[in-house]
Amino acid sequence: MKIGIGSDHGGYNLKREVIDFLKKRDYEVIDFGTCGNDSVDYPDYGLKVAEAVKSGDCDKGIVICGTGLGISMSANKVPGIRAAVCTNSYMARMSREHNDANILALGERVVGLDLALDIVDTWLKAEFQGGRHAARVGKIGEIEKKYSK
């Protein structure tokens, strides 16, 4: 599985740890930046990851900023993207099983390293359940189409 990952300066340190974690588990990782702690704009990196997931260049994405909020809002502007900010493993599992989230958003200033890695692991192992949830995810797509004109 190919995972696209990106962060701003507020998520850079956690991004490096997540990349190491993923590579040790044989995931292919594409790093869309940033490459340091200098101040950058989170929308630029949320967009890069979202476009890679949307195009199919990456199977899933992970975006990280200080809170996970701004970068997820940016990623969610790309049609077909369902980026979910998760602060615990239950949210991570539900975002995949019920909402078919294709991007995980994390906040480096919100979750500690061990919890963040457990969230990533849980999110990647969880699978969309379909069924009644598919209809609901379909409704999200319909809302998106309505306002993307």
PDB file of C-alpha atoms in Angstrom:
ATOM      1  CA  MET A   1       0.000   0.000   0.000  1.00  0.00           C
ATOM      2  CA  LYS A   2       1.252   3.456  -0.942  1.00  0.00           C
ATOM      3  CA  ILE A   3       0.736   6.172   1.676  1.00  0.00           C
ATOM      4  CA  GLY A   4       1.112   9.865   0.903  1.00  0.00           C
ATOM      5  CA  ILE A   5       2.111  11.997   3.864  1.00  0.00           C
ATOM      6  CA  GLY A   6       2.479  15.715   4.368  1.00  0.00           C
ATOM      7  CA  SER A   7       2.731  18.229   7.154  1.00  0.00           C
ATOM      8  CA  ASP A   8       3.384  21.830   7.933  1.00  0.00           C
ATOM      9  CA  HIS A   9       6.055  22.913  10.420  1.00  0.00           C
ATOM     10  CA  GLY A  10       3.727  22.194  13.357  1.00  0.00           C
ATOM     11  CA  GLY A  11       3.499  18.534  12.350  1.00  0.00           C
ATOM     12  CA  TYR A  12       6.982  17.991  10.964  1.00  0.00           C
ATOM     13  CA  ASN A  13       8.462  16.115  13.927  1.00  0.00           C
ATOM     14  CA  LEU A  14       5.518  13.724  14.187  1.00  0.00           C
ATOM     15  CA  LYS A  15       5.575  13.227  10.412  1.00  0.00           C
ATOM     16  CA  ARG A  16       9.161  11.989  10.585  1.00  0.00           C
ATOM     17  CA  GLU A  17       8.191   9.483  13.305  1.00  0.00           C
ATOM     18  CA  VAL A  18       5.138   8.295  11.349  1.00  0.00           C
ATOM     19  CA  ILE A  19       7.250   7.808   8.221  1.00  0.00           C
ATOM     20  CA  ASP A  20       9.715   5.640  10.172  1.00  0.00           C
ATOM     21  CA  PHE A  21       6.814   3.664  11.656  1.00  0.00           C
ATOM     22  CA  LEU A  22       5.275   3.067   8.218  1.00  0.00           C
ATOM     23  CA  LYS A  23       8.519   2.065   6.553  1.00  0.00           C
ATOM     24  CA  LYS A  24       9.257  -0.485   9.295  1.00  0.00           C
ATOM     25  CA  ARG A  25       5.897  -2.059   8.407  1.00  0.00           C
ATOM     26  CA  ASP A  26       6.731  -2.177   4.690  1.00  0.00           C
ATOM     27  CA  TYR A  27       4.373   0.562   3.556  1.00  0.00           C
ATOM     28  CA  GLU A  28       5.552   2.575   0.575  1.00  0.00           C
ATOM     29  CA  VAL A  29       5.647   6.214   1.675  1.00  0.00           C
ATOM     30  CA  ILE A  30       5.629   9.322  -0.477  1.00  0.00           C
ATOM     31  CA  ASP A  31       6.615  12.417   1.516  1.00  0.00           C
ATOM     32  CA  PHE A  32       5.033  15.592   0.140  1.00  0.00           C
ATOM     33  CA  GLY A  33       6.850  17.851   2.623  1.00  0.00           C
ATOM     34  CA  THR A  34       7.514  20.021   4.480  1.00  0.00           C
ATOM     35  CA  CYS A  35      11.145  19.239   5.038  1.00  0.00           C
ATOM     36  CA  GLY A  36      11.910  21.195   8.193  1.00  0.00           C
ATOM     37  CA  ASN A  37      10.641  23.294  11.068  1.00  0.00           C
ATOM     38  CA  ASP A  38      10.547  26.615   9.177  1.00  0.00           C
ATOM     39  CA  SER A  39       7.074  28.138   9.065  1.00  0.00           C
ATOM     40  CA  VAL A  40       5.021  27.072   6.033  1.00  0.00           C
ATOM     41  CA  ASP A  41       1.338  27.100   5.107  1.00  0.00           C
ATOM     42  CA  TYR A  42      -0.611  23.906   5.915  1.00  0.00           C
ATOM     43  CA  PRO A  43      -3.037  24.224   2.959  1.00  0.00           C
ATOM     44  CA  ASP A  44      -0.168  23.626   0.534  1.00  0.00           C
ATOM     45  CA  TYR A  45       0.630  20.221   2.064  1.00  0.00           C
ATOM     46  CA  GLY A  46      -2.954  19.155   2.675  1.00  0.00           C
ATOM     47  CA  LEU A  47      -3.636  19.818  -1.004  1.00  0.00           C
ATOM     48  CA  LYS A  48      -0.616  17.843  -2.225  1.00  0.00           C
ATOM     49  CA  VAL A  49      -1.607  14.743  -0.272  1.00  0.00           C
ATOM     50  CA  ALA A  50      -5.291  15.068  -1.169  1.00  0.00           C
ATOM     51  CA  GLU A  51      -4.516  15.372  -4.876  1.00  0.00           C
ATOM     52  CA  ALA A  52      -2.277  12.292  -4.728  1.00  0.00           C
ATOM     53  CA  VAL A  53      -5.043  10.259  -3.063  1.00  0.00           C
ATOM     54  CA  LYS A  54      -7.682  11.622  -5.450  1.00  0.00           C
ATOM     55  CA  SER A  55      -5.585  10.737  -8.508  1.00  0.00           C
ATOM     56  CA  GLY A  56      -4.810   7.244  -7.243  1.00  0.00           C
ATOM     57  CA  ASP A  57      -1.080   7.910  -7.017  1.00  0.00           C
ATOM     58  CA  CYS A  58      -1.456   7.075  -3.312  1.00  0.00           C
ATOM     59  CA  ASP A  59      -3.890   4.604  -1.777  1.00  0.00           C
ATOM     60  CA  LYS A  60      -4.353   6.618   1.403  1.00  0.00           C
ATOM     61  CA  GLY A  61      -2.965   9.759   2.961  1.00  0.00           C
ATOM     62  CA  ILE A  62      -1.855  11.105   6.303  1.00  0.00           C
ATOM     63  CA  VAL A  63      -1.679  14.840   6.996  1.00  0.00           C
ATOM     64  CA  ILE A  64      -0.297  16.452  10.126  1.00  0.00           C
ATOM     65  CA  CYS A  65      -0.270  19.979  11.501  1.00  0.00           C
ATOM     66  CA  GLY A  66      -0.352  21.359  15.028  1.00  0.00           C
ATOM     67  CA  THR A  67      -3.963  20.335  15.637  1.00  0.00           C
ATOM     68  CA  GLY A  68      -4.871  18.378  12.493  1.00  0.00           C
ATOM     69  CA  LEU A  69      -7.727  20.799  11.899  1.00  0.00           C
ATOM     70  CA  GLY A  70      -6.443  23.248   9.302  1.00  0.00           C
ATOM     71  CA  ILE A  71      -4.682  20.665   7.185  1.00  0.00           C
ATOM     72  CA  SER A  72      -7.758  18.401   7.186  1.00  0.00           C
ATOM     73  CA  MET A  73     -10.000  21.301   6.164  1.00  0.00           C
ATOM     74  CA  SER A  74      -7.658  21.971   3.259  1.00  0.00           C
ATOM     75  CA  ALA A  75      -7.559  18.323   2.174  1.00  0.00           C
ATOM     76  CA  ASN A  76     -11.342  18.071   2.384  1.00  0.00           C
ATOM     77  CA  LYS A  77     -11.745  20.764  -0.276  1.00  0.00           C
ATOM     78  CA  VAL A  78     -10.608  18.247  -2.906  1.00  0.00           C
ATOM     79  CA  PRO A  79     -13.646  16.369  -4.267  1.00  0.00           C
ATOM     80  CA  GLY A  80     -13.700  12.739  -3.160  1.00  0.00           C
ATOM     81  CA  ILE A  81     -11.499  13.280  -0.145  1.00  0.00           C
ATOM     82  CA  ARG A  82     -12.737  12.345   3.303  1.00  0.00           C
ATOM     83  CA  ALA A  83     -10.042  13.476   5.732  1.00  0.00           C
ATOM     84  CA  ALA A  84     -10.758  12.699   9.371  1.00  0.00           C
ATOM     85  CA  VAL A  85      -9.053  14.280  12.358  1.00  0.00           C
ATOM     86  CA  CYS A  86      -8.567  11.530  14.928  1.00  0.00           C
ATOM     87  CA  THR A  87      -7.424  11.996  18.502  1.00  0.00           C
ATOM     88  CA  ASN A  88      -7.855   8.392  19.615  1.00  0.00           C
ATOM     89  CA  SER A  89      -7.855   4.913  18.137  1.00  0.00           C
ATOM     90  CA  TYR A  90     -11.628   4.492  18.337  1.00  0.00           C
ATOM     91  CA  MET A  91     -12.118   7.555  16.132  1.00  0.00           C
ATOM     92  CA  ALA A  92      -9.517   6.171  13.732  1.00  0.00           C
ATOM     93  CA  ARG A  93     -11.293   2.843  13.431  1.00  0.00           C
ATOM     94  CA  MET A  94     -14.733   4.416  13.043  1.00  0.00           C
ATOM     95  CA  SER A  95     -13.486   6.901  10.439  1.00  0.00           C
ATOM     96  CA  ARG A  96     -12.511   3.948   8.252  1.00  0.00           C
ATOM     97  CA  GLU A  97     -15.286   1.473   9.098  1.00  0.00           C
ATOM     98  CA  HIS A  98     -18.214   3.898   8.929  1.00  0.00           C
ATOM     99  CA  ASN A  99     -16.986   6.915   6.937  1.00  0.00           C
ATOM    100  CA  ASP A 100     -14.472   5.357   4.531  1.00  0.00           C
ATOM    101  CA  ALA A 101     -11.958   8.104   5.367  1.00  0.00           C
ATOM    102  CA  ASN A 102      -9.160   8.099   2.833  1.00  0.00           C
ATOM    103  CA  ILE A 103      -6.957  10.585   4.680  1.00  0.00           C
ATOM    104  CA  LEU A 104      -6.056  10.559   8.369  1.00  0.00           C
ATOM    105  CA  ALA A 105      -5.322  13.911   9.996  1.00  0.00           C
ATOM    106  CA  LEU A 106      -3.292  14.204  13.177  1.00  0.00           C
ATOM    107  CA  GLY A 107      -2.296  17.057  15.461  1.00  0.00           C
ATOM    108  CA  GLU A 108       1.271  16.901  16.729  1.00  0.00           C
ATOM    109  CA  ARG A 109       0.404  19.302  19.562  1.00  0.00           C
ATOM    110  CA  VAL A 110      -2.686  17.268  20.508  1.00  0.00           C
ATOM    111  CA  VAL A 111      -1.602  13.620  20.643  1.00  0.00           C
ATOM    112  CA  GLY A 112       1.608  12.136  21.981  1.00  0.00           C
ATOM    113  CA  LEU A 113       3.850   9.957  19.876  1.00  0.00           C
ATOM    114  CA  ASP A 114       2.735   6.550  21.194  1.00  0.00           C
ATOM    115  CA  LEU A 115      -0.932   7.419  20.788  1.00  0.00           C
ATOM    116  CA  ALA A 116      -0.338   8.877  17.326  1.00  0.00           C
ATOM    117  CA  LEU A 117       1.353   5.687  16.151  1.00  0.00           C
ATOM    118  CA  ASP A 118      -1.468   3.573  17.582  1.00  0.00           C
ATOM    119  CA  ILE A 119      -3.974   5.786  15.753  1.00  0.00           C
ATOM    120  CA  VAL A 120      -2.069   5.332  12.484  1.00  0.00           C
ATOM    121  CA  ASP A 121      -1.832   1.566  12.959  1.00  0.00           C
ATOM    122  CA  THR A 122      -5.522   1.250  13.823  1.00  0.00           C
ATOM    123  CA  TRP A 123      -6.583   3.448  10.914  1.00  0.00           C
ATOM    124  CA  LEU A 124      -4.552   1.510   8.373  1.00  0.00           C
ATOM    125  CA  LYS A 125      -5.818  -1.873   9.581  1.00  0.00           C
ATOM    126  CA  ALA A 126      -9.500  -0.898   9.665  1.00  0.00           C
ATOM    127  CA  GLU A 127     -11.659  -1.519   6.600  1.00  0.00           C
ATOM    128  CA  PHE A 128     -14.794   0.172   5.347  1.00  0.00           C
ATOM    129  CA  GLN A 129     -17.844  -1.902   6.293  1.00  0.00           C
ATOM    130  CA  GLY A 130     -20.048  -0.770   3.428  1.00  0.00           C
ATOM    131  CA  GLY A 131     -23.740  -1.653   3.799  1.00  0.00           C
ATOM    132  CA  ARG A 132     -25.768   1.114   5.399  1.00  0.00           C
ATOM    133  CA  HIS A 133     -22.570   3.136   5.739  1.00  0.00           C
ATOM    134  CA  ALA A 134     -22.058   3.155   1.955  1.00  0.00           C
ATOM    135  CA  ALA A 135     -25.356   4.967   1.483  1.00  0.00           C
ATOM    136  CA  ARG A 136     -24.299   7.594   4.025  1.00  0.00           C
ATOM    137  CA  VAL A 137     -20.911   8.082   2.402  1.00  0.00           C
ATOM    138  CA  GLY A 138     -22.774   8.395  -0.890  1.00  0.00           C
ATOM    139  CA  LYS A 139     -24.808  11.230   0.598  1.00  0.00           C
ATOM    140  CA  ILE A 140     -21.580  13.019   1.491  1.00  0.00           C
ATOM    141  CA  GLY A 141     -20.606  12.733  -2.171  1.00  0.00           C
ATOM    142  CA  GLU A 142     -23.963  14.160  -3.236  1.00  0.00           C
ATOM    143  CA  ILE A 143     -23.494  17.184  -0.974  1.00  0.00           C
ATOM    144  CA  GLU A 144     -20.052  17.659  -2.470  1.00  0.00           C
ATOM    145  CA  LYS A 145     -21.453  17.556  -6.021  1.00  0.00           C
ATOM    146  CA  LYS A 146     -24.206  20.020  -5.153  1.00  0.00           C
ATOM    147  CA  TYR A 147     -21.713  22.648  -4.010  1.00  0.00           C
ATOM    148  CA  SER A 148     -18.903  21.927  -6.480  1.00  0.00           C
ATOM    149  CA  LYS A 149     -20.701  23.455  -9.443  1.00  0.00           C
TER     150      LYS A 149
END
